[in-house]
């Protein structure tokens, strides 16, 4: 007897099962979102547009503390429009998306999630392909075309650098001053409450428009604010789940 | 010995003690040098130290504005409480020249690079030296800036002790800093006659007294940021009633003295140094007390001496 041949019907059946299994696995992987386990803290930033005067101190303090070159802003403030007579600004740090397109597209996993939700950049690993810069819907990433040399004009007036300068040929972005958060936590301080443990842009804000804290802590300032006030996030329709919330400017009665 | 005699006697001793103390204290002006100047903050914070060194805080006891005025007044120690760091009135020495790192950041923390040395409560800290009306503190407390929890360091760079520089919004000088936040008002202001005449924000809202060198030492611009009749009168005096004119004053009920909220405990808890007269007064009191107690014995001894003298 000849060996049973794989006929066309069996082949199609097997193919169908194979495709189903592979796509099923993909769906499961996608549904579990970030591969990193969520840690006890989930840092979020709340920016009150009603209080923001667009002074740009946050941008300057960020430049100094993170040694960002003058032509790059990790935190950019732009005029968005007017509510009544009042100009309204959007201050835009990195949104630290829970489902960040930049992390998805990075071919070398230089962008990763931290357990506390911060989207980290590994500048050693980055190959400068700039996929992430294109993928980011918030234009929060900037490419280093040249080595940043010489003094930083924002130093020392707006603060002192706390992280090393990035080399030429990598993409850089805001990281919620993770170094301040980590140092603060190790000293028993509370990020968002103790200035030493809080991002530089929050501390410098003259009007208190920026608030930082732990989303998991119901007693934190951010949790209370988000509970009491209506808020929105930028480009929510893209399902990136940003960790930066905005409190809209309310027209004066 | 009569009561009066006793009192007169002790008074004489008191005067003697006070006089001697005063003579000693006055004869020794504060020429002491800093005891310890070993802060090495500049090893890591070179840029900050450089900025500080050339600013008013760094120059606090080196600037000729200070040294001349200080020498003129006989180099009193009281000035040094604010003009140097860690001044010890009992020895007349201090730890560092000028308003040093330690003055605001506190004593160097042994774990420093690992543990930050932030400045706690910057507003109250500045107020320890920039304290009363003469130093601008009282007016500052009545300002809306203060009442909305703004701190000195929002406009002033504490290291250079000068105003912060922001990119000018088409404005020159200090107006750029104001307009950086008060954009709404600046929009209308651009079209005003004031603007066309070259008047800027601080000409009315932060009445200042000419150039730094022309100013009396210690006078500060009015930090209430409130324009009042005086600011108008600076230019429009001939067109207006004078500020002493009660009729016009009652028409414009401007009250600068009443802040919305006044926090208690603004008074500095730093000890104010004793002047030489303080020491002399204390010595005088001690002498008076000593004289009262010792007068019977001293009287007896005196009589014995004079009697012996007469016998010889």
XYZ file of C-alpha atoms in Angstrom:
565
model
C 0.000 0.000 0.000
C 1.162 3.424 -0.755
C 1.579 5.910 2.107
C -1.491 8.111 2.775
C -0.999 11.293 0.832
C -1.802 14.731 2.228
C -4.735 15.593 0.084
C -5.907 19.083 -0.680
C -8.694 19.016 1.915
C -6.367 18.041 4.766
C -3.847 20.638 3.699
C -6.459 23.408 3.802
C -7.688 22.218 7.209
C -4.194 22.271 8.663
C -3.505 25.686 7.172
C -6.711 27.110 8.652
C -5.878 25.768 12.118
C -2.359 27.141 11.856
C -3.525 30.606 10.901
C -6.128 30.585 13.674
C -3.539 29.624 16.311
C -1.042 32.274 15.215
C -3.583 35.088 15.011
C -5.067 33.978 18.343
C -1.664 34.267 19.984
C -1.194 37.709 18.439
C -4.529 38.871 19.803
C -3.706 37.583 23.268
C -0.328 39.308 23.159
C -1.925 42.557 22.043
C -4.631 42.379 24.690
C -2.120 42.002 27.504
C -0.702 45.365 26.416
C 2.610 46.163 28.047
C 4.662 43.145 28.962
C 5.834 44.819 32.146
C 3.995 44.046 35.364
C 2.378 47.129 36.849
C 4.238 48.264 39.967
C 2.737 49.690 43.164
C 3.072 53.279 41.922
C 1.620 54.662 38.740
C 2.909 58.192 38.202
C 0.643 60.652 36.467
C 0.829 64.364 35.811
C -2.133 66.714 35.880
C -1.866 70.082 34.125
C -4.476 72.727 34.891
C -4.947 74.769 31.742
C -6.915 77.332 33.710
C -3.842 78.114 35.791
C -1.191 77.847 33.091
C -0.035 81.285 31.967
C 2.272 79.959 29.285
C 5.323 81.414 31.003
C 7.503 78.537 29.861
C 9.333 78.114 33.180
C 8.666 74.369 32.957
C 10.533 74.149 29.658
C 13.502 76.038 31.068
C 13.672 74.079 34.321
C 13.457 70.866 32.299
C 16.299 71.977 30.043
C 18.503 72.720 33.006
C 17.746 69.617 35.079
C 18.001 67.220 32.140
C 20.761 69.119 30.314
C 18.668 69.430 27.172
C 20.159 71.509 24.334
C 18.475 74.867 23.675
C 16.859 73.832 20.397
C 15.133 70.812 21.953
C 12.236 70.959 24.393
C 11.240 67.860 26.290
C 8.358 69.890 27.558
C 6.917 72.307 25.066
C 4.324 74.997 25.786
C 2.155 76.062 22.877
C -0.748 78.452 22.561
C -3.850 76.376 21.937
C -6.535 79.024 21.617
C -8.718 81.161 23.792
C -11.433 80.574 26.356
C -13.315 83.836 26.630
C -10.639 86.517 26.755
C -8.079 84.214 28.181
C -5.366 82.511 26.155
C -5.096 78.779 26.790
C -1.835 76.888 26.593
C -0.941 73.269 26.209
C 2.153 72.261 28.095
C 3.267 68.990 26.626
C 5.731 66.675 28.319
C 6.054 63.044 27.215
C 2.659 61.462 27.844
C 4.219 58.238 29.153
C 1.503 56.300 27.300
C 0.406 52.984 28.741
C 0.326 51.714 25.168
C 3.038 53.739 23.594
C 3.450 53.619 19.825
C 7.131 54.492 20.256
C 7.734 51.353 22.297
C 5.894 49.227 19.745
C 7.916 50.430 16.782
C 11.376 50.426 18.342
C 13.342 47.726 16.539
C 15.968 47.380 19.251
C 13.823 47.782 22.370
C 15.562 50.970 23.376
C 12.177 52.271 24.539
C 10.672 50.253 27.360
C 8.046 50.517 30.084
C 9.004 50.789 33.699
C 6.772 49.108 36.272
C 5.602 52.557 37.388
C 4.485 53.387 33.846
C 7.325 55.647 32.785
C 8.426 55.056 29.195
C 12.187 54.812 29.444
C 14.828 55.473 26.846
C 17.977 53.392 26.756
C 20.356 55.799 25.068
C 23.051 53.112 24.860
C 20.737 50.899 22.889
C 19.176 53.479 20.604
C 20.432 53.200 17.039
C 18.916 56.491 15.923
C 16.477 55.058 13.377
C 13.921 57.688 14.467
C 10.946 55.318 14.046
C 9.727 56.345 17.490
C 9.937 60.030 16.639
C 7.580 59.426 13.727
C 5.335 57.070 15.667
C 4.761 59.454 18.599
C 1.401 61.190 18.120
C 2.445 63.971 20.510
C 5.788 64.962 18.938
C 7.369 64.397 22.296
C 10.609 62.990 20.903
C 13.579 64.832 19.431
C 16.591 63.603 17.553
C 20.111 64.666 18.449
C 21.640 65.701 15.178
C 24.817 66.862 16.815
C 26.718 66.439 20.017
C 25.639 69.044 22.554
C 28.821 70.795 23.597
C 29.580 73.824 25.650
C 27.608 75.360 28.472
C 23.864 74.965 28.714
C 22.311 78.453 28.680
C 19.601 77.313 31.106
C 22.233 76.426 33.730
C 22.528 77.495 36.500
C 19.633 79.936 36.446
C 16.962 77.275 36.056
C 18.639 74.394 37.824
C 21.539 72.028 37.536
C 21.894 68.951 35.312
C 21.085 65.707 37.087
C 21.447 63.307 34.176
C 24.229 62.890 31.610
C 23.975 64.490 28.197
C 22.765 62.235 25.412
C 25.206 61.442 22.615
C 24.752 62.461 19.027
C 22.515 60.229 16.934
C 19.918 59.179 19.513
C 16.325 60.182 20.093
C 15.613 61.769 23.465
C 12.494 62.640 25.410
C 11.039 63.506 28.795
C 11.181 60.711 31.366
C 9.150 62.287 34.205
C 12.498 62.970 35.963
C 12.640 59.292 36.943
C 16.003 59.935 38.613
C 14.381 62.377 41.047
C 11.530 59.961 41.698
C 13.865 57.022 42.350
C 16.193 59.010 44.574
C 13.241 60.460 46.457
C 11.675 57.061 47.051
C 14.971 55.668 48.299
C 15.127 58.528 50.806
C 11.566 57.885 51.940
C 10.143 60.968 50.233
C 6.862 61.133 48.371
C 7.024 62.147 44.702
C 4.521 64.907 44.093
C 4.694 66.075 47.708
C 8.388 66.534 48.446
C 9.982 68.789 45.851
C 13.226 66.802 45.871
C 11.355 63.752 44.642
C 9.196 65.563 42.105
C 9.904 66.389 38.449
C 11.601 69.740 37.917
C 8.774 71.174 35.810
C 6.304 70.645 38.651
C 8.500 72.416 41.196
C 9.189 75.469 39.076
C 5.591 76.182 38.019
C 4.815 79.662 39.420
C 1.066 79.176 39.410
C 0.862 75.599 40.610
C -0.724 74.523 37.348
C 1.179 71.244 37.322
C 0.543 68.480 39.795
C 2.303 65.156 40.043
C 1.554 62.030 42.010
C 0.607 58.404 42.298
C -2.554 57.415 40.479
C -2.776 54.297 42.668
C -2.888 56.329 45.855
C -6.450 57.574 46.357
C -5.160 60.262 48.741
C -2.640 61.735 46.310
C -3.203 65.205 44.889
C -3.598 63.852 41.386
C -6.195 61.260 42.395
C -8.218 63.885 44.234
C -8.011 66.373 41.380
C -9.020 63.806 38.788
C -11.868 62.689 41.023
C -13.166 66.210 41.584
C -12.632 67.824 38.219
C -13.389 66.931 34.648
C -10.233 66.082 32.767
C -9.116 65.001 29.360
C -6.068 63.546 27.728
C -4.571 64.433 24.376
C -5.639 62.290 21.425
C -7.545 59.806 23.503
C -9.060 58.358 20.342
C -5.706 56.777 19.518
C -5.963 54.540 22.595
C -2.451 55.295 23.721
C -3.683 55.839 27.314
C -1.478 58.810 28.206
C -0.527 59.456 31.818
C -0.742 63.220 31.455
C -4.189 64.617 32.227
C -5.390 68.125 31.496
C -7.952 70.103 33.453
C -9.693 72.331 30.940
C -9.785 76.096 31.362
C -13.201 77.141 32.582
C -14.612 80.370 31.117
C -15.053 83.044 33.760
C -18.712 83.634 34.538
C 25.622 104.247 105.658
C 22.495 105.884 104.377
C 20.301 104.380 101.773
C 21.152 107.190 99.416
C 24.840 106.743 100.006
C 24.524 103.051 99.312
C 22.720 103.749 96.045
C 25.162 106.426 94.976
C 28.025 104.108 95.697
C 26.585 101.254 93.649
C 25.706 103.701 90.866
C 29.322 104.724 90.679
C 30.400 101.096 90.353
C 27.726 100.513 87.705
C 28.901 103.468 85.635
C 32.484 102.341 85.947
C 31.615 98.805 84.789
C 29.517 100.069 81.875
C 32.190 102.519 80.833
C 34.927 99.919 80.871
C 32.772 97.486 78.872
C 31.888 100.129 76.335
C 35.512 101.152 75.973
C 36.600 97.559 75.428
C 33.846 96.787 72.932
C 34.255 99.991 70.926
C 37.983 99.612 70.827
C 37.634 96.275 69.086
C 35.827 96.667 65.774
C 34.772 93.551 63.869
C 37.856 92.879 61.829
C 37.660 89.157 62.352
C 38.211 86.918 59.385
C 36.103 83.956 58.418
C 36.930 81.039 60.672
C 36.275 78.357 58.139
C 36.016 78.662 54.408
C 36.338 75.085 53.369
C 33.046 74.605 51.536
C 33.865 72.815 48.331
C 30.448 73.098 46.697
C 32.116 74.602 43.649
C 33.844 71.319 42.846
C 30.586 70.048 41.411
C 28.444 73.173 41.214
C 30.998 75.339 39.474
C 28.534 77.242 37.313
C 26.263 77.993 40.215
C 29.143 79.135 42.357
C 30.406 81.386 39.628
C 26.998 82.972 39.191
C 26.724 83.421 42.941
C 30.204 84.873 43.317
C 29.478 87.818 41.036
C 25.984 88.448 42.424
C 24.819 90.500 45.371
C 24.745 87.468 47.666
C 28.305 86.540 46.840
C 29.415 90.151 47.161
C 27.451 90.792 50.346
C 30.523 91.682 52.403
C 32.944 92.439 49.578
C 31.044 95.003 47.566
C 32.294 98.543 48.073
C 28.708 99.644 48.640
C 28.803 97.577 51.803
C 32.412 97.958 52.887
C 32.295 101.767 52.671
C 29.038 102.114 54.559
C 30.184 99.568 57.124
C 33.490 101.315 57.737
C 31.667 104.630 58.043
C 29.504 103.256 60.833
C 32.466 101.832 62.718
C 32.141 98.271 61.472
C 29.284 97.188 63.702
C 28.722 93.472 64.125
C 24.988 93.823 63.556
C 25.533 94.198 59.796
C 27.349 90.903 59.642
C 24.336 88.877 60.724
C 23.082 89.177 57.162
C 26.203 90.147 55.224
C 28.266 87.085 56.130
C 27.369 83.492 56.942
C 27.581 81.977 60.389
C 28.496 85.173 62.243
C 29.271 84.643 65.909
C 28.781 87.903 67.844
C 30.690 86.626 70.874
C 33.940 86.098 68.967
C 33.399 88.490 66.065
C 34.209 85.742 63.578
C 32.208 84.104 60.846
C 32.223 80.947 58.809
C 32.003 82.148 55.225
C 32.140 85.458 53.424
C 28.941 86.709 51.853
C 25.608 84.917 51.845
C 27.134 81.530 51.142
C 25.642 78.196 50.076
C 25.258 77.233 53.707
C 23.213 80.337 54.492
C 20.283 79.016 52.470
C 20.955 75.311 51.911
C 21.971 74.625 55.476
C 25.080 72.933 56.771
C 26.697 70.526 54.363
C 25.032 67.158 54.618
C 27.574 64.318 54.951
C 25.556 62.179 52.526
C 25.156 65.075 50.172
C 25.576 63.854 46.641
C 23.167 61.038 47.483
C 20.820 63.217 49.480
C 19.783 66.535 47.961
C 20.183 69.782 49.878
C 17.112 71.725 48.845
C 16.179 75.078 50.294
C 13.166 74.731 52.529
C 10.473 77.383 52.370
C 12.385 79.826 50.215
C 10.042 82.753 50.849
C 10.405 82.732 54.621
C 14.105 82.092 54.299
C 14.687 85.206 52.186
C 12.589 87.132 54.684
C 15.071 86.455 57.458
C 17.313 89.139 55.988
C 14.973 90.880 53.565
C 12.713 91.294 56.519
C 10.832 94.477 57.213
C 9.476 97.492 55.374
C 12.940 98.801 54.562
C 13.884 95.484 52.986
C 10.645 95.139 51.074
C 9.142 92.301 53.091
C 6.022 94.028 54.393
C 4.986 95.323 51.010
C 5.706 91.953 49.489
C 3.336 90.309 51.958
C 0.532 92.592 50.889
C 1.020 91.705 47.235
C -1.187 89.362 45.277
C 1.910 87.471 44.244
C 2.611 86.579 47.851
C -0.986 85.760 48.624
C -1.097 83.346 45.723
C 1.796 81.425 47.205
C 4.401 82.725 44.842
C 7.918 82.804 46.171
C 10.819 85.201 45.642
C 12.639 82.696 43.445
C 9.917 82.801 40.799
C 11.210 86.181 39.611
C 14.630 86.322 41.294
C 17.527 83.996 40.738
C 18.777 83.392 44.278
C 22.301 82.574 43.155
C 22.974 85.683 41.114
C 20.470 87.617 43.257
C 19.212 89.280 40.107
C 16.032 88.986 38.100
C 15.545 85.893 36.032
C 15.997 86.227 32.317
C 13.236 85.060 30.040
C 13.028 85.370 26.326
C 11.531 88.797 25.788
C 8.083 88.832 24.265
C 9.024 91.769 22.072
C 9.613 93.759 25.223
C 12.792 95.141 26.632
C 14.097 95.007 30.124
C 12.130 93.939 33.118
C 8.778 94.155 31.388
C 9.579 90.904 29.603
C 9.534 89.071 32.912
C 6.138 90.519 33.896
C 4.616 89.909 30.496
C 5.865 86.367 30.514
C 2.945 85.600 32.829
C 0.671 88.633 32.485
C 0.165 88.290 28.763
C -3.464 89.220 28.804
C -2.741 92.677 30.171
C 0.225 93.200 27.965
C -1.954 92.836 24.879
C -3.925 95.976 25.654
C -0.926 97.768 27.038
C 0.871 97.632 23.690
C -1.593 100.124 22.241
C -1.621 102.511 25.164
C -0.190 105.999 25.377
C 1.955 104.826 28.267
C 3.609 102.220 26.112
C 4.216 104.734 23.334
C 5.833 107.073 25.840
C 8.241 104.306 26.791
C 6.737 103.533 30.192
C 7.091 99.909 31.200
C 5.418 97.739 33.844
C 7.793 98.419 36.675
C 7.687 102.183 36.262
C 4.270 102.101 37.928
C 3.961 98.677 39.533
C 7.374 98.314 41.091
C 8.400 101.803 41.945
C 12.151 101.690 42.002
C 14.620 104.288 42.999
C 16.929 104.862 40.097
C 20.104 102.946 39.549
C 21.533 100.645 42.148
C 24.446 102.982 42.874
C 22.262 106.038 43.449
C 20.035 104.293 45.904
C 20.226 104.473 49.628
C 21.622 101.271 50.946
C 18.878 98.803 51.888
C 15.947 100.532 50.209
C 13.990 98.116 48.072
C 11.502 98.777 45.311
C 7.896 98.606 46.443
C 7.088 94.905 46.191
C 3.353 95.314 46.641
C 3.269 95.746 42.848
C 0.381 98.149 43.350
C 0.323 101.332 41.365
C -0.895 104.198 43.518
C -1.197 107.935 43.395
C 2.517 108.382 43.853
C 3.277 106.392 40.751
C 0.951 108.593 38.703
C 2.408 111.722 40.280
C 5.886 110.761 39.178
C 4.967 111.993 35.719
C 1.594 113.688 36.093
C 2.243 115.747 39.202
C 1.418 119.008 37.490
C -1.898 117.696 36.232
C -3.059 116.138 39.476
C -3.750 116.839 43.086
C -0.826 116.105 45.332
C -0.792 112.913 47.283
C -1.095 114.884 50.511
C -4.331 116.403 49.300
C -6.863 114.656 51.496
C -9.757 115.330 49.183
C -8.128 113.438 46.363
C -6.877 110.720 48.664
C -10.402 110.017 49.844
C -11.527 109.681 46.262
C -9.003 106.972 45.657
C -9.247 104.597 48.576
C -6.047 102.695 48.058
C -5.002 100.774 51.083
C -1.606 99.200 50.823
C -1.215 98.399 54.440
C -3.932 95.751 54.702
C -2.959 92.433 53.200
C -5.832 89.989 52.657
C -4.214 87.397 54.784
C -1.509 88.018 57.259
C 0.325 85.048 58.528
C 1.595 85.211 62.025
C 5.109 84.208 62.853
C 6.699 86.174 60.051
C 9.045 87.670 62.551
C 12.431 86.097 62.243
C 13.464 83.683 64.934
C 17.111 84.568 64.333
C 18.644 86.237 67.362
C 19.359 89.878 66.748
C 22.895 90.702 67.740
C 23.647 92.886 70.752
C 25.129 96.261 70.044
C 28.062 97.503 72.163
C 25.557 99.582 74.125
C 23.676 96.424 74.961
C 26.780 94.905 76.499
C 27.526 98.152 78.336
C 23.990 98.314 79.685
C 24.235 94.760 80.941
C 27.565 95.497 82.608
C 26.027 98.587 84.184
C 23.128 96.602 85.627
C 25.485 93.987 87.022
C 27.604 96.762 88.528
C 24.543 98.356 90.096
C 23.445 95.090 91.663
C 26.953 94.260 92.781
C 27.390 97.697 94.274
C 24.154 97.468 96.242
C 25.123 94.138 97.739
C 28.778 94.845 98.378
C 28.459 98.465 99.500
C 28.562 97.785 103.340
C 31.804 95.846 103.072
C 33.342 98.146 100.492
C 32.351 101.105 102.669
C 34.021 99.508 105.683
C 37.154 98.742 103.695
C 37.251 102.268 102.352
C 36.937 103.739 105.828
C 39.667 101.450 107.098
C 41.990 102.546 104.293
C 41.317 106.228 104.790
C 41.651 105.871 108.616
C 44.982 104.108 108.168
C 45.997 106.852 105.818
C 45.097 109.500 108.379
C 47.073 107.724 111.119
C 50.220 107.673 109.027
